[in-house]
Amino acid sequence: IMCASAKYNTRGPALIPRMKTKHRIYYITLFSIVLLGLIATGMFQFWPHSIESSSDWTVEKRSVHDVPVVKLPADSPIPERGDLSCRMHTCFDVYRCGFNPKNKIKVYIYSLKKYVDEYGTSVSNTISREYNELLTAISDSEFYTDDVNRACLFVPSIDVLNQNALRIKETAQALAQLSRWDRGTNHLLFNMLPGGPPDYNTALDVPRDRALLAGGGFSTWTYRQGYDVSIPVYSSLSGEVDLPERGPGPRRYFILSSQMALHPEYRSELEALQAENGESVLILDKCTNLSDGVPAVRKRCHKNQVFDYPQVLQESTFCVVLRGARLGQAVLSDVLQAGCVPVIIADSYILPFSEVLDWKRASVVIPEEKMPEMYSILQSVPQRQIEEMQRQARWFWEAYFRSMKAIALATLQIINDRIYPYAAISYEEWNDPPAVKWSSVSNPLFLPLIPPQSQGFTAIVLTYDRVESLFRVITEVSKVPSLSKLLVVWNNQNKNPPEDSLWPKIRVPLKVVRTAENKLSNRFFPYDEIETEAVLAIDDDIIMLTSDELQFGYEVWREFPDRLVGYPGRLHLWDHEMNKWKYESEWTNEVSMVLTGAAFYHKYFNYLYTYKMPGDIKNWVDAHMNCEDIAMNFLVANVTGKSVIKVTPRKKFKCPECTAIDGLSLDQTHMVERSECINKFASVFGTMPLKVVEHRADPVLYKDDFPEKLKSFPNIGSL
Amino acid sequence: MQTRKKYIFLTFLASWLLLFFFGGDQLRRFSFFSGRKAEARRNWPHWTDRSLLESFADPEELQSDGDPLLPSPRERRAARLSVYKNSGCRMETCFDFSRCEKNGFKVFTYPRERDQPLSESYSKILASIERSRYYTPNPAEACLFILSIDTLDRDHLSGQYVRNVDEKIRGFPLWNGGRNHLIFNLYSGTWPNYTEDLGFDIGQAILAKASFYTENFRPGFDISIPLFSKDHPQRGGERGWLYQDSIPPKKKYLLVFKGKRYLTGIGSGTRNALHHIHNGKDIVSLTTCKHGKDWEKHKDTRCDKDNVDYEKFDYQELLHNSTFCIVPRGRRLGSFRFLEALQAACIPVLLSDGWELPFAEAIDWSKAAVVGNERLLLQIPSAVRCIHPERVLAFQQQTQFLWDAYFSSVDKIVHTTLEIIKDRLLPHRSRSRFLWNTLPGGLLALPDFSTHLGDFPFYYLQRGSSPSAKFTAFIRAVSPAGSLSQPILRLIQAVSRSQYCAQILVLWSCEKPPPPSGKWPQTTVPLTIIQGRGKLSDRFFPYAAIQTDAVLSLDEHTSLSTSEVDFAFVVWRSFPERIVGFPTRSHFWDPEQRRWGYTSKWTNEISIVLTAAAFYHRYYHSLFTEFLPAGLRELVDGLAACEDILMNVLVAAVTKLPPIKVTQRKQHKETVSQQVACKDGDAGSPPVGERSPSPPRSPPAKVKGTAGMAGGRRFSQQQDCLNQLADWFGYMPLVSSQLRLDPVLFKDQVSVLRKKYPRLEKP
């Protein structure tokens, strides 16, 4: 504010005397200038923060050396040491985050300053390359806000990644004078190398009061669970070396140790392992006699053998990650990148992002005292699991280790998930590699429940104008004991359904729903009238199914409530000549689909069909007036990963007086169309979800030599 | 004129100024301004010299993080033992792993002293441990110790408070500063501030406590358990209340709470505010002031009206009919309400800041509960409204899974506690978070069997994989003498001809040595003889020789054709977690005798598939042998044909689903049970071909003569077996099925040439 009004004042008085001029145009010009000045002033007035930043931010082409210098008086306040009892509900101000529909926290970054002490000596390097990358990533992310008043989390631009590169007391003073510091509430510090000689604390020694710490190398004693975030120690090799992903499988060495400057005690234990197990264990160390110009960090040696680092990591199945002076080691990142399974030997170390990552899937943790048993422990890991761990390790690196951006965003996401837990990212999203996410299914009806028989089912009859046949279907279906409601979906907009009095009188409620448009998808709409879990979709000409057949279908559905349970089965086949899928309605030994002319399924799938059908399938089906049943088969198989259940011998829907539906089925063009549907859907789904099975469900005593009257379902129908 | 103009101009100017300064706030909202603002978002600058910036650490320094001046690792480990004691305890500093190395994870409970009364809950805890497979009566081989002093209620105002605990435990020679001890506690502290102090020094003991506050919780060491009432069942436990998955989750209420409102003291902050979110429609939040003796002293203006409203609703009714249930802190952090909501599939909305959630080391609560923030109570309604119906459905199902897997009985709570500790002993042989949070849950997925998910029958779909394409035939032979019976020879031939057969194992359960290898039929697949120990439970021992996922379990008298085996195996591949087999039995509740009945008659429902001819996953061998306590296996060894039932009960308890019957060629000849055993007769099993029909209501066991008597005895033993198992499990896990799986064209009026399994139809 001060800055803005000063501007106005210097320009204002100079303008007013000139007003005396008689030139009208000049007068008007001046007037507009004043007006503009006012507008500008007004704007500054209402965005006070921008005044501060205007000088710092707007200049695009600037060097870090040009940033403002802040002198810290020797007696400026120092924050309290970190409070070990801090938790989100005690030290974090959630009111700053607020409720918002996106469920995203807002993160503000302080502008960069150079801090010097009273004598002008700088407190630390202004900013490191990595910290700059990290802040850039935050600034480019969805979390970022430039409005300090709307921010929920504050990230100082003071670089504390490496504790040894800064002066502790002065850095703390610099933190304390941040404009919104307030004892460090809602401030987030990133540190990768904590502690220093002689005791190497496992958390940043800079007094930071209530600030959250994203630290690399926490121990269980310094990590405030649910408050701090454990992050990796970034390895600069990640960006420099391109290690292509290597297929999983056995590798040349079984165990590899690549760390330099290991404690001699660890090294002798490793060497003992090597002596015992020979060639399969490789212990590398720093090279002593490298020629000049070869970077020591890119080579490792064993006796006189020289190996390229980190490439050598790809030659081993397991790679040892031992603690050094600190618990967090940059080598972990290299090991993961190489797809080598890390063997973590660092007691009480909090693994990076352990709040969300399941490290048991990507690593083996061995207590330090068990080091001598390492070989036998690792040998007990099943080969197939090793392969998965290799893939998992590489995926962790790609998603959460490979760049400062990945580290920053994972950290913010973890904090975000704590503040909006009901919108949190799931375990699977954090941990499953893309290939697993793609191939796995998570069944939305995963709980093994056998729904109570008493609930019954709702029959939905889609009809257009075949009233006579419809009435017969209604009469027949109403004989099924477990029917609890009948819903007629009247798909004809040009004709009214028959009067109430004309409908057959049945023992269950009958409801007619009129639709706005004649669409096939109306049959799969999750009508509120459907109060049961089970839905029987039935065409208005299916009168051949016996009551026993339908009741049995319902009983089978109860045992498989997450599947489509239907009568005539169909099959998809791969046509090797045409190189595409083919629809098969012959009576084969296999089924992969059931017709929905009469099929039981869970109401949930109506919901999915209507709202979650991938791509344009739903519209496509409505436009072509065909294949809604195939679409439903695809949808259910895709979401559950399970096959359909075909019940009873029924092979086709045929009845003497029916119209040529079956004739149509046999029609060549019909078959071609159906095949096209399969190909179309397979390409939209990106996979062929249908599962082929060789079984069908019959009643336990079906066709057994047993008195028919004692069977539950004696009249199970014919082909 | 000039001055007038000047004044007009100045007034104009002033009005503009005023307009802008006071009306600016409105102007700011114009899209014109906000558009400009977005454009002008000030990001972190792109420094011109950003590529020249120095790295945060020198690469070499980063890769050689060592300090020769540091003490050796061994010294450091020794030093930390003295530093991190008591409140700083971690497994590596306060737990003696060496005690668990020799005998594995064994738990010892102190002998109970006669003058020492135990609360009902603590007796149940001790009983759970003593019934578990980890129990040992010998302290010398124990890894974990449990006190016989009741430490559940440490509220010194309570009647169950035990005095002088410190003195008592100091007198125990095994106490050893609490090392390797596990202490259970439900209530600590008392009015007014309910501290977490137990009133005695727990030293280095692991604390399994309800209402744990994160600050006092020693991560990776202590265990937070749920608060459970003294009526919580010892075993079995009621199932959850979710019977149907409805979408949208159409329950009457969205969010409910009914409970006490503390007028003063700890916890009153949250409870006092709860009435604010009540809307009388889909959100019902009712509080009463009535609690304690002197509530009227603190009574405020709301109390009278609240108390009246409170009585209008029934807690159980709310619980049954709401999608979300508020679970606020009480005086302590945890409450009974938590488990009640979980069982009711009413998604808990937790308002209990700082509560270390029960078993959070294993359980991912974000899948089953909404962890709210006490300070943001007023946001809760909008937050839960925004949760998508699909997610609500997933939440509801997860509450039921967790309830049933870890909380529904004291046994489950105690076993979960023990398994969490056991997992810490061998981190490389422990359960991943995935195992704990996916059906059937951590207690039923044994890491000792494998740590690889693909080795279990439960996770094929989640992993997008399928079970192995071959099976191992496992034949139990009990024929006497050194010769091979005709049935077993035929069986070996038939099975070995299956295209899916990888190998045949014969479990030779006779004292006489098996015939020499020359006597066995020549087969295309390897045939191995395993010498059994003559126990019935032998057949479910996890033999290392079984390498395929599928096991085809057979008795030597079983008669199967190759196509039956082929078809059944193909079916099993669709249902790898179930038992898929041929001859079946069923169970029923006999209301007259008030016990479970067992029948081998032809019925319309089946619930047991005999393991004399059945496919199942090899993991069930491990579960049978490792998971079930030795006592149960002894029971099976003592009763005829009980191992079948136990296996079926076990698989049903794991899957909650019925077994699958596949069609079998009918054998109409009455195969009279030959008494077949190398020992005294009971080891034999009945012939397993389908018997000829007997009408369901005729007396059981249509076999004649001595065989009939033996059959009758066996029948009653099976009934006993079933009832004892139901008692041990605490409920009847068996589930009935009304269907049988047949080949698609089975007995259809189509050409035999079309059929893939025509031989199944031949009489």
PDB file of C-alpha atoms in Angstrom, chain A residues 19 31 38 42 46-47 49 57 62-65 85 88-89 92 94-95 99 110 112 128-130 132 135-136 139 144 146 162 198 200 220-221 225 234 237 261 263 265-266 286 297 300 323-326 329 347-348 358 360 368 377 384-385 388 421-422 427-428 439-441 444-447 449 455 531 533 555 559-560 563 586-587 589 602 604 607 612 641 649 651 694-698 700-702 704-706 710 712-713, chain B residues 6 9 12-13 17 20-21 28 41-44 47-50 53-56 60 62-65 67 70 72-74 76-77 80 84 88 90 92 213 215 219 239 242 244-245 247 250 353-354 367 371 373 375 379 383 388 390-391 393 397-398 400 428-434 439 451-452 455 461-464 567 575 578 602-604 666 693 696 735 737-746 748 750 754 756-757:
ATOM      1  CA  MET A  19      -4.829  21.867 -16.025  1.00  0.00           C
ATOM      2  CA  PHE A  31      -8.065  13.476 -17.560  1.00  0.00           C
ATOM      3  CA  LEU A  38      -6.554   5.845 -10.492  1.00  0.00           C
ATOM      4  CA  GLY A  42      -7.226   1.017  -7.102  1.00  0.00           C
ATOM      5  CA  PHE A  46      -7.038  -4.433  -3.481  1.00  0.00           C
ATOM      6  CA  TRP A  47      -4.218  -6.825  -4.211  1.00  0.00           C
ATOM      7  CA  HIS A  49       0.445  -8.869  -1.992  1.00  0.00           C
ATOM      8  CA  TRP A  57       8.246 -11.650  -9.890  1.00  0.00           C
ATOM      9  CA  ARG A  62      16.473 -12.597 -13.984  1.00  0.00           C
ATOM     10  CA  SER A  63      19.312 -14.343 -12.298  1.00  0.00           C
ATOM     11  CA  VAL A  64      19.226 -15.758  -8.794  1.00  0.00           C
ATOM     12  CA  HIS A  65      22.012 -13.360  -7.988  1.00  0.00           C
ATOM     13  CA  SER A  85       4.508 -33.968  19.827  1.00  0.00           C
ATOM     14  CA  MET A  88      -2.030 -32.506  12.308  1.00  0.00           C
ATOM     15  CA  HIS A  89      -4.734 -31.811  14.862  1.00  0.00           C
ATOM     16  CA  PHE A  92      -1.685 -27.607  11.837  1.00  0.00           C
ATOM     17  CA  VAL A  94      -6.884 -26.678   9.029  1.00  0.00           C
ATOM     18  CA  TYR A  95      -9.058 -23.609   8.897  1.00  0.00           C
ATOM     19  CA  PHE A  99     -13.683 -26.930   2.191  1.00  0.00           C
ATOM     20  CA  TYR A 110       7.691 -17.286  -0.598  1.00  0.00           C
ATOM     21  CA  LEU A 112      13.399 -15.856  -3.174  1.00  0.00           C
ATOM     22  CA  SER A 128      20.327 -25.222  -5.079  1.00  0.00           C
ATOM     23  CA  ARG A 129      19.435 -26.614  -8.469  1.00  0.00           C
ATOM     24  CA  GLU A 130      17.264 -29.305  -6.931  1.00  0.00           C
ATOM     25  CA  ASN A 132      14.726 -24.675  -7.590  1.00  0.00           C
ATOM     26  CA  LEU A 135       9.738 -25.092  -6.273  1.00  0.00           C
ATOM     27  CA  THR A 136       9.227 -24.843 -10.005  1.00  0.00           C
ATOM     28  CA  SER A 139       4.535 -23.616  -8.884  1.00  0.00           C
ATOM     29  CA  TYR A 144      -0.019 -23.628  -6.340  1.00  0.00           C
ATOM     30  CA  ASP A 146       0.147 -16.918  -5.620  1.00  0.00           C
ATOM     31  CA  ASN A 162      21.328 -30.138   2.845  1.00  0.00           C
ATOM     32  CA  PRO A 198      29.419 -35.914  15.213  1.00  0.00           C
ATOM     33  CA  TYR A 200      24.158 -37.108  12.719  1.00  0.00           C
ATOM     34  CA  THR A 220      11.169 -43.844  14.108  1.00  0.00           C
ATOM     35  CA  TRP A 221      12.198 -41.565  16.938  1.00  0.00           C
ATOM     36  CA  GLN A 225       3.783 -40.066  12.168  1.00  0.00           C
ATOM     37  CA  TYR A 234      17.385 -37.489  -4.483  1.00  0.00           C
ATOM     38  CA  LEU A 237      22.255 -39.700 -11.362  1.00  0.00           C
ATOM     39  CA  ALA A 261      32.488 -45.442   2.486  1.00  0.00           C
ATOM     40  CA  HIS A 263      31.586 -48.797   7.795  1.00  0.00           C
ATOM     41  CA  GLU A 265      32.242 -53.572  10.168  1.00  0.00           C
ATOM     42  CA  TYR A 266      29.482 -53.767   7.574  1.00  0.00           C
ATOM     43  CA  LYS A 286      35.416 -46.906  -4.534  1.00  0.00           C
ATOM     44  CA  VAL A 297      30.964 -41.413  -8.844  1.00  0.00           C
ATOM     45  CA  ARG A 300      32.959 -48.905  -8.836  1.00  0.00           C
ATOM     46  CA  ARG A 323      22.785 -47.092   6.358  1.00  0.00           C
ATOM     47  CA  GLY A 324      25.721 -44.735   6.355  1.00  0.00           C
ATOM     48  CA  ALA A 325      26.255 -41.875   8.701  1.00  0.00           C
ATOM     49  CA  ARG A 326      22.659 -41.082   7.884  1.00  0.00           C
ATOM     50  CA  GLN A 329      20.811 -43.072   1.173  1.00  0.00           C
ATOM     51  CA  ASP A 347      17.253 -50.237  11.642  1.00  0.00           C
ATOM     52  CA  SER A 348      14.472 -47.834  12.532  1.00  0.00           C
ATOM     53  CA  ASP A 358       3.765 -50.533   0.559  1.00  0.00           C
ATOM     54  CA  LYS A 360       6.990 -54.903   1.323  1.00  0.00           C
ATOM     55  CA  GLU A 368      21.060 -55.089  11.018  1.00  0.00           C
ATOM     56  CA  ILE A 377      16.664 -64.878   3.740  1.00  0.00           C
ATOM     57  CA  ARG A 384       7.926 -64.955  -9.172  1.00  0.00           C
ATOM     58  CA  GLN A 385       7.800 -62.567  -6.278  1.00  0.00           C
ATOM     59  CA  GLU A 388       7.208 -58.566  -9.246  1.00  0.00           C
ATOM     60  CA  PRO A 421      -9.255 -37.874   3.644  1.00  0.00           C
ATOM     61  CA  TYR A 422     -12.575 -38.605   1.983  1.00  0.00           C
ATOM     62  CA  TYR A 427      -3.674 -47.705  -1.859  1.00  0.00           C
ATOM     63  CA  GLU A 428      -4.013 -49.192  -5.333  1.00  0.00           C
ATOM     64  CA  SER A 439      -4.775 -55.888 -16.055  1.00  0.00           C
ATOM     65  CA  SER A 440      -6.369 -56.122 -12.651  1.00  0.00           C
ATOM     66  CA  VAL A 441     -10.029 -55.726 -11.909  1.00  0.00           C
ATOM     67  CA  PRO A 444     -17.383 -53.193  -7.210  1.00  0.00           C
ATOM     68  CA  LEU A 445     -19.409 -55.997  -5.595  1.00  0.00           C
ATOM     69  CA  PHE A 446     -16.455 -57.627  -3.887  1.00  0.00           C
ATOM     70  CA  LEU A 447     -18.067 -58.733  -0.665  1.00  0.00           C
ATOM     71  CA  LEU A 449     -22.835 -61.972  -0.028  1.00  0.00           C
ATOM     72  CA  GLN A 455     -35.847 -59.936  -1.395  1.00  0.00           C
ATOM     73  CA  GLU A 531     -36.119 -51.837  -5.180  1.00  0.00           C
ATOM     74  CA  GLU A 533     -30.874 -55.984  -6.061  1.00  0.00           C
ATOM     75  CA  GLU A 555     -31.499 -68.897  -7.194  1.00  0.00           C
ATOM     76  CA  GLU A 559     -25.113 -67.499  -5.575  1.00  0.00           C
ATOM     77  CA  PHE A 560     -23.411 -65.317  -8.189  1.00  0.00           C
ATOM     78  CA  ARG A 563     -22.560 -61.958 -12.692  1.00  0.00           C
ATOM     79  CA  GLU A 586     -24.005 -72.123 -32.903  1.00  0.00           C
ATOM     80  CA  TRP A 587     -24.575 -74.610 -30.120  1.00  0.00           C
ATOM     81  CA  ASN A 589     -19.393 -76.382 -25.880  1.00  0.00           C
ATOM     82  CA  HIS A 602     -27.516 -56.862 -10.223  1.00  0.00           C
ATOM     83  CA  TYR A 604     -25.704 -51.947  -9.977  1.00  0.00           C
ATOM     84  CA  TYR A 607     -26.263 -47.885 -13.007  1.00  0.00           C
ATOM     85  CA  LYS A 612     -20.230 -45.462 -16.727  1.00  0.00           C
ATOM     86  CA  GLY A 641     -13.275 -60.115 -14.477  1.00  0.00           C
ATOM     87  CA  PRO A 649     -30.230 -76.359 -21.322  1.00  0.00           C
ATOM     88  CA  LYS A 651     -30.391 -72.739 -26.298  1.00  0.00           C
ATOM     89  CA  GLU A 694     -17.386 -74.680 -20.580  1.00  0.00           C
ATOM     90  CA  HIS A 695     -19.977 -75.044 -17.862  1.00  0.00           C
ATOM     91  CA  ARG A 696     -23.584 -74.200 -17.294  1.00  0.00           C
ATOM     92  CA  ALA A 697     -25.607 -74.383 -14.094  1.00  0.00           C
ATOM     93  CA  ASP A 698     -28.308 -76.961 -13.619  1.00  0.00           C
ATOM     94  CA  VAL A 700     -28.338 -80.346  -8.310  1.00  0.00           C
ATOM     95  CA  LEU A 701     -30.577 -83.258  -9.254  1.00  0.00           C
ATOM     96  CA  TYR A 702     -31.068 -82.327 -12.910  1.00  0.00           C
ATOM     97  CA  ASP A 704     -30.825 -87.635 -12.120  1.00  0.00           C
ATOM     98  CA  ASP A 705     -32.760 -90.787 -11.678  1.00  0.00           C
ATOM     99  CA  PHE A 706     -34.817 -89.477  -8.847  1.00  0.00           C
ATOM    100  CA  LEU A 710     -39.052 -84.436  -4.905  1.00  0.00           C
ATOM    101  CA  SER A 712     -36.949 -78.470  -6.345  1.00  0.00           C
ATOM    102  CA  PHE A 713     -37.048 -77.601 -10.006  1.00  0.00           C
TER     103      PHE A 713
ATOM    104  CA  LYS B   6     -11.433  23.137 -12.027  1.00  0.00           C
ATOM    105  CA  PHE B   9     -13.064  18.358 -12.566  1.00  0.00           C
ATOM    106  CA  PHE B  12     -15.439  14.304 -10.834  1.00  0.00           C
ATOM    107  CA  LEU B  13     -12.065  13.066  -9.843  1.00  0.00           C
ATOM    108  CA  LEU B  17     -11.781   7.883  -6.485  1.00  0.00           C
ATOM    109  CA  PHE B  20     -13.162   2.931  -7.109  1.00  0.00           C
ATOM    110  CA  PHE B  21     -12.049   2.585  -3.549  1.00  0.00           C
ATOM    111  CA  ARG B  28     -13.040  -7.043  -8.661  1.00  0.00           C
ATOM    112  CA  ARG B  41      -0.568 -15.481 -11.968  1.00  0.00           C
ATOM    113  CA  ARG B  42       2.868 -15.101 -10.616  1.00  0.00           C
ATOM    114  CA  ASN B  43       4.689 -18.356 -10.779  1.00  0.00           C
ATOM    115  CA  TRP B  44       8.068 -19.229  -9.456  1.00  0.00           C
ATOM    116  CA  TRP B  47      15.862 -18.027 -13.480  1.00  0.00           C
ATOM    117  CA  THR B  48      18.132 -17.312 -16.384  1.00  0.00           C
ATOM    118  CA  ASP B  49      20.966 -19.087 -14.659  1.00  0.00           C
ATOM    119  CA  ARG B  50      18.959 -22.024 -13.291  1.00  0.00           C
ATOM    120  CA  LEU B  53      22.893 -23.558 -10.012  1.00  0.00           C
ATOM    121  CA  GLU B  54      24.872 -25.838  -7.816  1.00  0.00           C
ATOM    122  CA  SER B  55      23.535 -29.164  -6.731  1.00  0.00           C
ATOM    123  CA  PHE B  56      22.352 -29.457  -3.111  1.00  0.00           C
ATOM    124  CA  GLU B  60      30.515 -38.015  -4.398  1.00  0.00           C
ATOM    125  CA  LEU B  62      26.075 -38.120  -1.586  1.00  0.00           C
ATOM    126  CA  GLN B  63      27.267 -41.556  -2.557  1.00  0.00           C
ATOM    127  CA  SER B  64      29.779 -42.022   0.187  1.00  0.00           C
ATOM    128  CA  ASP B  65      27.847 -41.124   3.251  1.00  0.00           C
ATOM    129  CA  ASP B  67      32.100 -40.951   8.752  1.00  0.00           C
ATOM    130  CA  LEU B  70      31.375 -42.652  14.008  1.00  0.00           C
ATOM    131  CA  SER B  72      30.832 -48.955  14.950  1.00  0.00           C
ATOM    132  CA  PRO B  73      27.332 -50.187  14.141  1.00  0.00           C
ATOM    133  CA  ARG B  74      27.540 -52.727  16.905  1.00  0.00           C
ATOM    134  CA  ARG B  76      25.674 -47.855  18.150  1.00  0.00           C
ATOM    135  CA  ARG B  77      23.143 -50.634  18.498  1.00  0.00           C
ATOM    136  CA  ARG B  80      20.630 -47.195  21.642  1.00  0.00           C
ATOM    137  CA  TYR B  84      15.467 -45.770  23.875  1.00  0.00           C
ATOM    138  CA  GLY B  88      11.062 -44.565  23.495  1.00  0.00           C
ATOM    139  CA  ARG B  90      10.850 -49.843  19.615  1.00  0.00           C
ATOM    140  CA  GLU B  92      14.716 -53.316  18.128  1.00  0.00           C
ATOM    141  CA  TYR B 213      -3.567 -41.265  21.709  1.00  0.00           C
ATOM    142  CA  GLU B 215       1.341 -38.909  21.080  1.00  0.00           C
ATOM    143  CA  PRO B 219       4.968 -46.620  16.592  1.00  0.00           C
ATOM    144  CA  ARG B 239     -22.053 -61.267  11.044  1.00  0.00           C
ATOM    145  CA  LEU B 242     -25.186 -55.619   5.204  1.00  0.00           C
ATOM    146  CA  GLN B 244     -27.560 -56.274   0.029  1.00  0.00           C
ATOM    147  CA  ASP B 245     -25.527 -53.950  -2.078  1.00  0.00           C
ATOM    148  CA  ILE B 247     -27.061 -48.462  -5.422  1.00  0.00           C
ATOM    149  CA  LYS B 250     -30.855 -45.648  -0.403  1.00  0.00           C
ATOM    150  CA  ASP B 353      -8.531 -36.130  16.816  1.00  0.00           C
ATOM    151  CA  GLY B 354      -5.340 -37.863  17.695  1.00  0.00           C
ATOM    152  CA  LYS B 367     -11.141 -47.591   2.666  1.00  0.00           C
ATOM    153  CA  VAL B 371     -11.548 -39.727   9.179  1.00  0.00           C
ATOM    154  CA  ASN B 373     -11.517 -33.526  11.966  1.00  0.00           C
ATOM    155  CA  ARG B 375     -12.485 -28.824  14.265  1.00  0.00           C
ATOM    156  CA  GLN B 379     -17.996 -29.414   6.941  1.00  0.00           C
ATOM    157  CA  ALA B 383     -18.140 -33.697   2.707  1.00  0.00           C
ATOM    158  CA  HIS B 388     -19.786 -40.763  -4.793  1.00  0.00           C
ATOM    159  CA  GLU B 390     -19.878 -46.134  -5.892  1.00  0.00           C
ATOM    160  CA  ARG B 391     -17.433 -45.166  -3.217  1.00  0.00           C
ATOM    161  CA  LEU B 393     -20.880 -48.925  -1.721  1.00  0.00           C
ATOM    162  CA  GLN B 397     -18.578 -53.557   1.849  1.00  0.00           C
ATOM    163  CA  GLN B 398     -15.189 -52.822   3.372  1.00  0.00           C
ATOM    164  CA  GLN B 400     -18.278 -55.618   6.599  1.00  0.00           C
ATOM    165  CA  HIS B 428      10.683 -60.386   5.089  1.00  0.00           C
ATOM    166  CA  ARG B 429       8.053 -62.993   5.940  1.00  0.00           C
ATOM    167  CA  SER B 430       5.257 -60.654   6.813  1.00  0.00           C
ATOM    168  CA  ARG B 431       2.017 -59.601   5.236  1.00  0.00           C
ATOM    169  CA  SER B 432       1.912 -56.662   2.909  1.00  0.00           C
ATOM    170  CA  ARG B 433      -0.742 -54.034   3.434  1.00  0.00           C
ATOM    171  CA  PHE B 434      -2.542 -55.482   0.481  1.00  0.00           C
ATOM    172  CA  LEU B 439     -10.530 -60.444   1.298  1.00  0.00           C
ATOM    173  CA  THR B 451       4.808 -63.916   0.488  1.00  0.00           C
ATOM    174  CA  HIS B 452       3.930 -64.006  -3.181  1.00  0.00           C
ATOM    175  CA  ASP B 455       0.558 -68.338  -4.705  1.00  0.00           C
ATOM    176  CA  LEU B 461      -8.563 -61.235 -10.311  1.00  0.00           C
ATOM    177  CA  GLN B 462      -6.949 -58.306  -8.539  1.00  0.00           C
ATOM    178  CA  ARG B 463      -3.635 -59.279 -10.070  1.00  0.00           C
ATOM    179  CA  GLY B 464      -5.012 -60.055 -13.501  1.00  0.00           C
ATOM    180  CA  PHE B 567     -14.121 -81.053 -16.985  1.00  0.00           C
ATOM    181  CA  PHE B 575     -13.431 -70.926  -9.098  1.00  0.00           C
ATOM    182  CA  ARG B 578     -13.502 -73.035  -3.802  1.00  0.00           C
ATOM    183  CA  TRP B 602     -29.703 -87.047  -2.496  1.00  0.00           C
ATOM    184  CA  THR B 603     -30.900 -83.591  -1.799  1.00  0.00           C
ATOM    185  CA  ASN B 604     -31.678 -80.479  -3.735  1.00  0.00           C
ATOM    186  CA  LYS B 666     -23.748 -92.273 -12.560  1.00  0.00           C
ATOM    187  CA  PRO B 693     -31.258 -92.778  -5.131  1.00  0.00           C
ATOM    188  CA  PRO B 696     -34.835 -87.830   1.140  1.00  0.00           C
ATOM    189  CA  VAL B 735     -23.119 -72.515   2.903  1.00  0.00           C
ATOM    190  CA  SER B 737     -25.822 -74.340  -3.019  1.00  0.00           C
ATOM    191  CA  GLN B 738     -28.682 -75.380  -5.259  1.00  0.00           C
ATOM    192  CA  LEU B 739     -26.751 -75.843  -8.428  1.00  0.00           C
ATOM    193  CA  ARG B 740     -24.458 -78.232 -10.152  1.00  0.00           C
ATOM    194  CA  LEU B 741     -22.190 -77.320 -13.007  1.00  0.00           C
ATOM    195  CA  ASP B 742     -22.547 -79.420 -16.139  1.00  0.00           C
ATOM    196  CA  PRO B 743     -20.910 -79.156 -19.544  1.00  0.00           C
ATOM    197  CA  VAL B 744     -22.772 -76.665 -21.707  1.00  0.00           C
ATOM    198  CA  LEU B 745     -24.319 -79.354 -23.910  1.00  0.00           C
ATOM    199  CA  PHE B 746     -24.873 -81.882 -21.107  1.00  0.00           C
ATOM    200  CA  ASP B 748     -28.917 -82.041 -24.631  1.00  0.00           C
ATOM    201  CA  VAL B 750     -27.784 -82.743 -29.945  1.00  0.00           C
ATOM    202  CA  ARG B 754     -20.785 -81.935 -31.058  1.00  0.00           C
ATOM    203  CA  LYS B 756     -16.838 -82.112 -25.784  1.00  0.00           C
ATOM    204  CA  TYR B 757     -17.581 -84.358 -22.804  1.00  0.00           C
TER     205      TYR B 757
END
